[in-house]
Short mmCIF file of C-alpha atoms in Angstrom, two decimals:
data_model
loop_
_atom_site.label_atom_id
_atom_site.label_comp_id
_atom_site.label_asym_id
_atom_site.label_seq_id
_atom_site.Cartn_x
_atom_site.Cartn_y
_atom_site.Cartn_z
CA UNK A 1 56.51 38.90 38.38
CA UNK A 2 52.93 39.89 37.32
CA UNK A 3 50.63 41.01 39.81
CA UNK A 4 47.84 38.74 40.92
CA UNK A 5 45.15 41.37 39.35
CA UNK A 6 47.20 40.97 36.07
CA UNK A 7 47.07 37.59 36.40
CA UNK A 8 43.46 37.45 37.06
CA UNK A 9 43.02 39.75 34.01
CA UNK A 10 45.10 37.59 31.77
CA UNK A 11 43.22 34.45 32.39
CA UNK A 12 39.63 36.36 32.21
CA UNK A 13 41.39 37.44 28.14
CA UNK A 14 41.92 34.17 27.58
CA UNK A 15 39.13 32.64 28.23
CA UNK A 16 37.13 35.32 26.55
CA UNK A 17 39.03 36.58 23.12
CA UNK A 18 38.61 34.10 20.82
CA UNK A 19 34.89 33.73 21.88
CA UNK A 20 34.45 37.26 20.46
CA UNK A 21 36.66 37.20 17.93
CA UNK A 22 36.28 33.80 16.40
CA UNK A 23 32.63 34.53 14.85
CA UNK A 24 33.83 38.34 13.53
CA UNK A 25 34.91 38.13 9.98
CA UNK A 26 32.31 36.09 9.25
CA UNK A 27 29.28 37.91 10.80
CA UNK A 28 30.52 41.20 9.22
CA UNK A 29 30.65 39.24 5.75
CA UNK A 30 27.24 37.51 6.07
CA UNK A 31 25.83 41.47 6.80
CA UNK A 32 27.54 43.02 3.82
CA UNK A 33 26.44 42.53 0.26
CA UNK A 34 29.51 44.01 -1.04
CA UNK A 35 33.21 42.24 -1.21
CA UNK A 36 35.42 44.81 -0.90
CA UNK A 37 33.53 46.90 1.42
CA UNK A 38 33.20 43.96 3.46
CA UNK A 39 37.11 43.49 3.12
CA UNK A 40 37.74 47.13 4.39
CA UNK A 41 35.14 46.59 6.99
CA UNK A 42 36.89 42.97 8.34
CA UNK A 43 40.36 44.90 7.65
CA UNK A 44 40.46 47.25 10.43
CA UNK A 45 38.16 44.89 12.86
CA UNK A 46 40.48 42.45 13.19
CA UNK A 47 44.29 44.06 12.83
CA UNK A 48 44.66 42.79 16.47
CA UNK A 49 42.52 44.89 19.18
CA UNK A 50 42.61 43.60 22.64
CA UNK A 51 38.35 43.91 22.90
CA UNK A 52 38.98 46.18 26.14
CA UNK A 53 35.53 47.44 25.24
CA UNK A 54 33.29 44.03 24.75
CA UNK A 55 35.59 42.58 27.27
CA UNK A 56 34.95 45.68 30.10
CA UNK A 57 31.43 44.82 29.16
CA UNK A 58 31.67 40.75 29.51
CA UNK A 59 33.32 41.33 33.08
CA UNK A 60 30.43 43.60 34.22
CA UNK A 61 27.96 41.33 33.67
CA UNK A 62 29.86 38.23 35.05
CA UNK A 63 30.23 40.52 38.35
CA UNK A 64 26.48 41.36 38.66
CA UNK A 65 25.81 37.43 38.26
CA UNK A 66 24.65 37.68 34.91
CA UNK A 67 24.60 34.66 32.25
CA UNK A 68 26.11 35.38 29.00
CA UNK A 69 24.60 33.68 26.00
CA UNK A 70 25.87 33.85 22.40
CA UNK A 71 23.51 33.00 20.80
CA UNK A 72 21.68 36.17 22.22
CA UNK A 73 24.45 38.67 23.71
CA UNK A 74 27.57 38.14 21.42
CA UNK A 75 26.23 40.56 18.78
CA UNK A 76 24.94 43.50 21.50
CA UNK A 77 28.13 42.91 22.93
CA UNK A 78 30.23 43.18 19.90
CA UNK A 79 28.31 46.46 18.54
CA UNK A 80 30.72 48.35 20.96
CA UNK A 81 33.69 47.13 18.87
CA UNK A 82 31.99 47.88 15.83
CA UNK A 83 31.27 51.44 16.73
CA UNK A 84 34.67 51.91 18.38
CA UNK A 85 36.84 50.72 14.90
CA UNK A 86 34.60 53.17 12.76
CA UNK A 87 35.69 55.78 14.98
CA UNK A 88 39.41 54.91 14.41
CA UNK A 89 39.27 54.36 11.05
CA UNK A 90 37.73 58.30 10.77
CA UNK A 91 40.27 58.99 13.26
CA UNK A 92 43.30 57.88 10.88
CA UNK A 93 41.57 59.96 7.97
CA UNK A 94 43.93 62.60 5.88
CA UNK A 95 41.07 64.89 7.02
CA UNK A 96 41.87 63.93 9.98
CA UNK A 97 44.76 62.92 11.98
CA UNK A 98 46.46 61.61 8.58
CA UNK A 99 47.78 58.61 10.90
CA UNK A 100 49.82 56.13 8.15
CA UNK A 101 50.25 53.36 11.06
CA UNK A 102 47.61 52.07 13.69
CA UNK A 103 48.55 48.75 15.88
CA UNK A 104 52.00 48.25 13.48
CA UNK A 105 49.66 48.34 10.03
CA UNK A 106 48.75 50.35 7.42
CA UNK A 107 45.35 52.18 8.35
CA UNK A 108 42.46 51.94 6.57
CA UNK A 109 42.63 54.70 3.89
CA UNK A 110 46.23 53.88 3.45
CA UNK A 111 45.35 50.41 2.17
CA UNK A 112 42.15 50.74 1.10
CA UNK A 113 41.85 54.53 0.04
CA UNK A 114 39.73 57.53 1.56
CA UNK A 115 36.44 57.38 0.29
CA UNK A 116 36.47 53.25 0.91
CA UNK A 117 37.69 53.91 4.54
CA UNK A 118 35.28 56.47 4.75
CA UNK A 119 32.57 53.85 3.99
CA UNK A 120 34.16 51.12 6.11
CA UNK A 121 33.56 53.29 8.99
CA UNK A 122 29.94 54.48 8.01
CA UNK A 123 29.41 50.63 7.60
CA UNK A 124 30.67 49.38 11.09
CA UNK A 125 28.81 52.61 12.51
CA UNK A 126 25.35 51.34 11.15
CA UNK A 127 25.98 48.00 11.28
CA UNK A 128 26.51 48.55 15.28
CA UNK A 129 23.07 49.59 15.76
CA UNK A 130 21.74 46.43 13.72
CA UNK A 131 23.84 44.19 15.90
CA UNK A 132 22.04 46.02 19.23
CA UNK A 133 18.72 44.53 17.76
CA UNK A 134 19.47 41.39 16.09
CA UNK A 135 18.55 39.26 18.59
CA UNK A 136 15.97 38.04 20.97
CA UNK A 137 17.08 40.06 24.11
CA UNK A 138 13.89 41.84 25.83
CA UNK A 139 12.35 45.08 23.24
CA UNK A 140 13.34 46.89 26.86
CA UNK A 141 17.05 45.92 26.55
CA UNK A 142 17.08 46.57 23.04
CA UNK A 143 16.05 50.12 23.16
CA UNK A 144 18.31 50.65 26.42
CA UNK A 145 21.09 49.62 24.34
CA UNK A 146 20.65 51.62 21.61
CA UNK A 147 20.08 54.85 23.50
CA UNK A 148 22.86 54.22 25.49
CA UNK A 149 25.21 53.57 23.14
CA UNK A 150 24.20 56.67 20.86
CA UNK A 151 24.63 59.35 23.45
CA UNK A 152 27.84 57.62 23.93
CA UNK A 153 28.97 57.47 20.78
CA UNK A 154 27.15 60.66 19.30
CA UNK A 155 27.32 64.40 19.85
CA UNK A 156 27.04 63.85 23.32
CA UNK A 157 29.71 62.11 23.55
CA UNK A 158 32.69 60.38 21.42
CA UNK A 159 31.60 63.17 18.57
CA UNK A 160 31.56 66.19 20.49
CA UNK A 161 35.15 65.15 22.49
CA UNK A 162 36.47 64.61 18.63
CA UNK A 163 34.77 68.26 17.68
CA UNK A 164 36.31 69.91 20.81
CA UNK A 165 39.45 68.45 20.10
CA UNK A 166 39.87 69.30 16.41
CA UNK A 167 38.98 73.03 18.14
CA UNK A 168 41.51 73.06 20.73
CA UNK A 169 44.41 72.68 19.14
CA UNK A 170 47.23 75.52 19.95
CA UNK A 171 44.77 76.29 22.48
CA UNK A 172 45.16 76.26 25.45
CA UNK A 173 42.53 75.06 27.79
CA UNK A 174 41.62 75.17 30.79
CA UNK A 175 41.54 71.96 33.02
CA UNK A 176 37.97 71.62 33.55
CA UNK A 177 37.74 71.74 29.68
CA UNK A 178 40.50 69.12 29.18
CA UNK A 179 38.72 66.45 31.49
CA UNK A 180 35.44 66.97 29.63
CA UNK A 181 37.03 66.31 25.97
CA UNK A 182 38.20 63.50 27.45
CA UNK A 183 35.04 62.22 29.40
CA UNK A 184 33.61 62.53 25.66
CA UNK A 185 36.55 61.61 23.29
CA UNK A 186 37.65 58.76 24.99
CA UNK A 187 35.25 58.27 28.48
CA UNK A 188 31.88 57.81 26.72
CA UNK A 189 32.76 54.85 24.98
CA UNK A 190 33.93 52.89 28.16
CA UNK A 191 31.16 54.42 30.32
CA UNK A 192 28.93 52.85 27.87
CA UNK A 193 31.08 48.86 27.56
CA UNK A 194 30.00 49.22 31.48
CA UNK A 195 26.25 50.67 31.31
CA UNK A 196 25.97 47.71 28.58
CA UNK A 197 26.78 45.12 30.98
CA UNK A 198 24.52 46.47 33.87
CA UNK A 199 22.10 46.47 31.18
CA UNK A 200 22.35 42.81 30.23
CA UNK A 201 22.53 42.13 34.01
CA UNK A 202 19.28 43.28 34.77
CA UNK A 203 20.91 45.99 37.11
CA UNK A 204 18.20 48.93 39.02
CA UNK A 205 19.06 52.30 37.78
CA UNK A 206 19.65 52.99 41.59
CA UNK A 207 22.57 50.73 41.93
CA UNK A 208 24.13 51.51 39.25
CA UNK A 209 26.22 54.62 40.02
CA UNK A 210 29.35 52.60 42.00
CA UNK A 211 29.85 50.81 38.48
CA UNK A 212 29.62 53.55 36.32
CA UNK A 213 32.07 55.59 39.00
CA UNK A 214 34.65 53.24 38.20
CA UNK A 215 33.85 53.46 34.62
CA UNK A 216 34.39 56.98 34.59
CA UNK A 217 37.62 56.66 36.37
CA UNK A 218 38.76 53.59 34.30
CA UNK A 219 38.40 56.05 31.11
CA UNK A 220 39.84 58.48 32.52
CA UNK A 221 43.18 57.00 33.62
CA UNK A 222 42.85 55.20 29.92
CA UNK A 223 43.43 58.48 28.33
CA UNK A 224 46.24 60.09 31.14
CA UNK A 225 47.80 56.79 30.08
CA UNK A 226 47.52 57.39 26.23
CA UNK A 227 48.80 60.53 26.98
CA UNK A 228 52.19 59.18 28.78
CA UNK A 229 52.74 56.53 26.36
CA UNK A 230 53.06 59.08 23.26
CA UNK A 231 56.03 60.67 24.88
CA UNK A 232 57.51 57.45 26.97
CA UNK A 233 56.96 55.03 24.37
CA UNK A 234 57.96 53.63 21.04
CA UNK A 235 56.17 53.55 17.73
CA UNK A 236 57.09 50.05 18.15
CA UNK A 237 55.43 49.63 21.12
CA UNK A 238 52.41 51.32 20.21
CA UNK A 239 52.28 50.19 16.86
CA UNK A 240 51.70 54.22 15.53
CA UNK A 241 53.42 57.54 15.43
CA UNK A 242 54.46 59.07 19.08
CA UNK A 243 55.46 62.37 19.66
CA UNK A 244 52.34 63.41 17.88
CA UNK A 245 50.27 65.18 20.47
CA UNK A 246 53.34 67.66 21.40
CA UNK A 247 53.98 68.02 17.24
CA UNK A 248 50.38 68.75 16.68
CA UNK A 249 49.84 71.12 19.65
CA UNK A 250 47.26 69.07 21.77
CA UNK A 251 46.20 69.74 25.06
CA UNK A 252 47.24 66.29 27.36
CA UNK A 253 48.46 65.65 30.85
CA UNK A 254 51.75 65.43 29.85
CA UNK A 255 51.91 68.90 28.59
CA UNK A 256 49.88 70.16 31.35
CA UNK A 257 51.43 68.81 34.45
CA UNK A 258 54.77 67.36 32.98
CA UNK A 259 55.91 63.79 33.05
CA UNK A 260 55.44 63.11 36.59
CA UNK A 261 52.98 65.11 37.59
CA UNK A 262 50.99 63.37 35.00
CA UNK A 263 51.78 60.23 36.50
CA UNK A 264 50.64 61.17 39.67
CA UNK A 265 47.15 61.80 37.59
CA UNK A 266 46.98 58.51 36.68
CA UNK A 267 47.60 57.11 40.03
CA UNK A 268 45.06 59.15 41.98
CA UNK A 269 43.02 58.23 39.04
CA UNK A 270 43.18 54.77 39.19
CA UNK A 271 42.67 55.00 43.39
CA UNK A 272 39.82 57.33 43.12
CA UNK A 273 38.41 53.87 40.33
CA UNK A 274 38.73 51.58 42.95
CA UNK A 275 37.49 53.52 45.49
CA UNK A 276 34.06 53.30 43.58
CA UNK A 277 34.56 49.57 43.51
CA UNK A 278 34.70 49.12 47.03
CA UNK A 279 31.16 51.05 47.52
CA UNK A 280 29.24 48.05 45.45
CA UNK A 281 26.83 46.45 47.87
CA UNK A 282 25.91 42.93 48.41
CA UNK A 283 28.92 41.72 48.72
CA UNK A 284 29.91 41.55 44.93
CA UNK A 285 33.49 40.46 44.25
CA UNK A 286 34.34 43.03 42.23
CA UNK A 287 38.37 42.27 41.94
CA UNK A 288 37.45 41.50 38.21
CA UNK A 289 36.77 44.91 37.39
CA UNK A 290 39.52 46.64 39.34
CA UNK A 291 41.92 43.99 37.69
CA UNK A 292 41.37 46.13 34.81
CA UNK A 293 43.19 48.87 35.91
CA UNK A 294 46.20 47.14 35.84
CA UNK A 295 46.26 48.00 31.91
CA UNK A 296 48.21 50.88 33.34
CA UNK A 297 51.55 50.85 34.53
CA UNK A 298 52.38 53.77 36.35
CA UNK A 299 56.06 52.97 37.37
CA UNK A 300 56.96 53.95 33.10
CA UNK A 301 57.62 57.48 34.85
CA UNK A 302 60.38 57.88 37.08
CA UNK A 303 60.07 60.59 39.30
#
């Protein structure tokens, strides 16, 4: 039986996915002047993501008792998702990870070839930034967003986790290393889908830190959890290659603590999330945001 905060979660998808989604294909489209780079664009955005990013973001600014508007926010809020398939699609490259799968399809060089992929990911990249801007959101907001979401996404962040982690390899490092390539690789982005909605929500800087806590702890456990399902799961499942992290000599929680003790990661992981939660003042109902966490299941591991 699914636990109420799944439940809750479910129901908060399904009232927001095909608000974002519905208005993708042809947004990218009416932004692109050419077909096929538009098709490789389009390709990769919609092979079936489940928006945890412009979702994360949605949810923040529901819990803060913000008002979401369309018309204005569905483009700043979709720029995440933007930014975040570019960085797959590089992800996937030959030069690369060479990854011939990603959620069950083709990727994007397979179909499309490298130097188009190449482009459809330098084209959802700068098209990102646009989508931060067009609209009528305060100049303040605007330029908040932006320089938010390229530290995140740049070589503070997403960039320099990718760099570190092309370096590492049949290297071991040490632990404090580890959890800051994955603060960047994988943490910055989902810091940022929260900063984003405290942004929108009109959020002090001074009360922000309980929120972005959890977000750090909610990217966190995202990654120990990436980690786990490469060696418990199925490409079937996942939709890609598994087993690929050991093959290719990466430094994860698996290989680090084994199995179980990686488990055990994720748990206090996920506890240390919610314990951030619980520090929001003003009496915010924040059970939205710590339904989120139940992404992970951490009873995959036996012990």
């Amino acid at each position: 039986m699914p636990s109420k905060a799944r439940e809750q979660l479910t129901a908060f998808e399904q009232t927001w996915l095909d608000q974002l989604n519905a208005p993708l294909s042809a947004a990218v489209a009416a932004d692109t002047t050419d077909d096929r780079l538009a098709e490789a664009m389009t390709y990769s955005l919609t092979a079936g993501g489940k928006r945890l990013r412009p979702l994360l973001t949605v949810a923040t600014l529901t819990t803060v008792g913000g008002t979401y508007t369309a018309e204005r926010d569905w483009r700043p809020v979709m720029a995440l998702e933007l930014l975040h398939t570019y960085s797959l699609i590089h992800d996937d490259l030959p030069a690369m990870d060479n990854d011939p799968l990603r959620r069950g399809e083709p990727t994007n060089h397979m179909k499309f070839g490298a130097g188009m992929a190449t482009l459809a990911g330098d084209g959802l990249l700068t098209l990102a930034f646009q989508w931060l801007t067009a609209t009528d959101l305060p100049a303040d907001k605007q330029v908040a967003l932006v320089q938010g979401l390229a530290h995140a996404a740049g070589p503070n962040g997403m960039v320099a986790g990718q760099a570190k982690d092309v370096q590492s390899e049949h290297v071991d490092l040490p632990f404090d290393q580890l959890r800051r390539l994955h603060r960047e690789k994988t943490g910055a982005l989902l810091h940022y889908a929260v900063l984003a909605g405290l942004i929108l929500g009109d959020v002090p800087t001074e009360q922000r830190a309980p929120y972005l806590d959890f977000a750090d702890a909610f990217g966190l456990a995202f990654q120990i959890y990436d980690d786990i399902l490469d060696v418990v799961a199925t490409p079937a499942e996942l939709g890609k290659a598994t087993h690929k992290d050991a093959g290719e000599a990466k430094n994860t929680y698996p290989g680090k603590l084994g199995l179980v003790g990686a488990n055990q990661a994720l748990i206090e992981t996920i506890a240390s999330g919610q314990a951030a939660l619980k520090r929001v003042g003003d009496g915010r109902d924040t059970s939205l945001l710590a339904a989120f966490f139940s992404y992970f299941d951490t009873k995959r591991v036996k012990a």
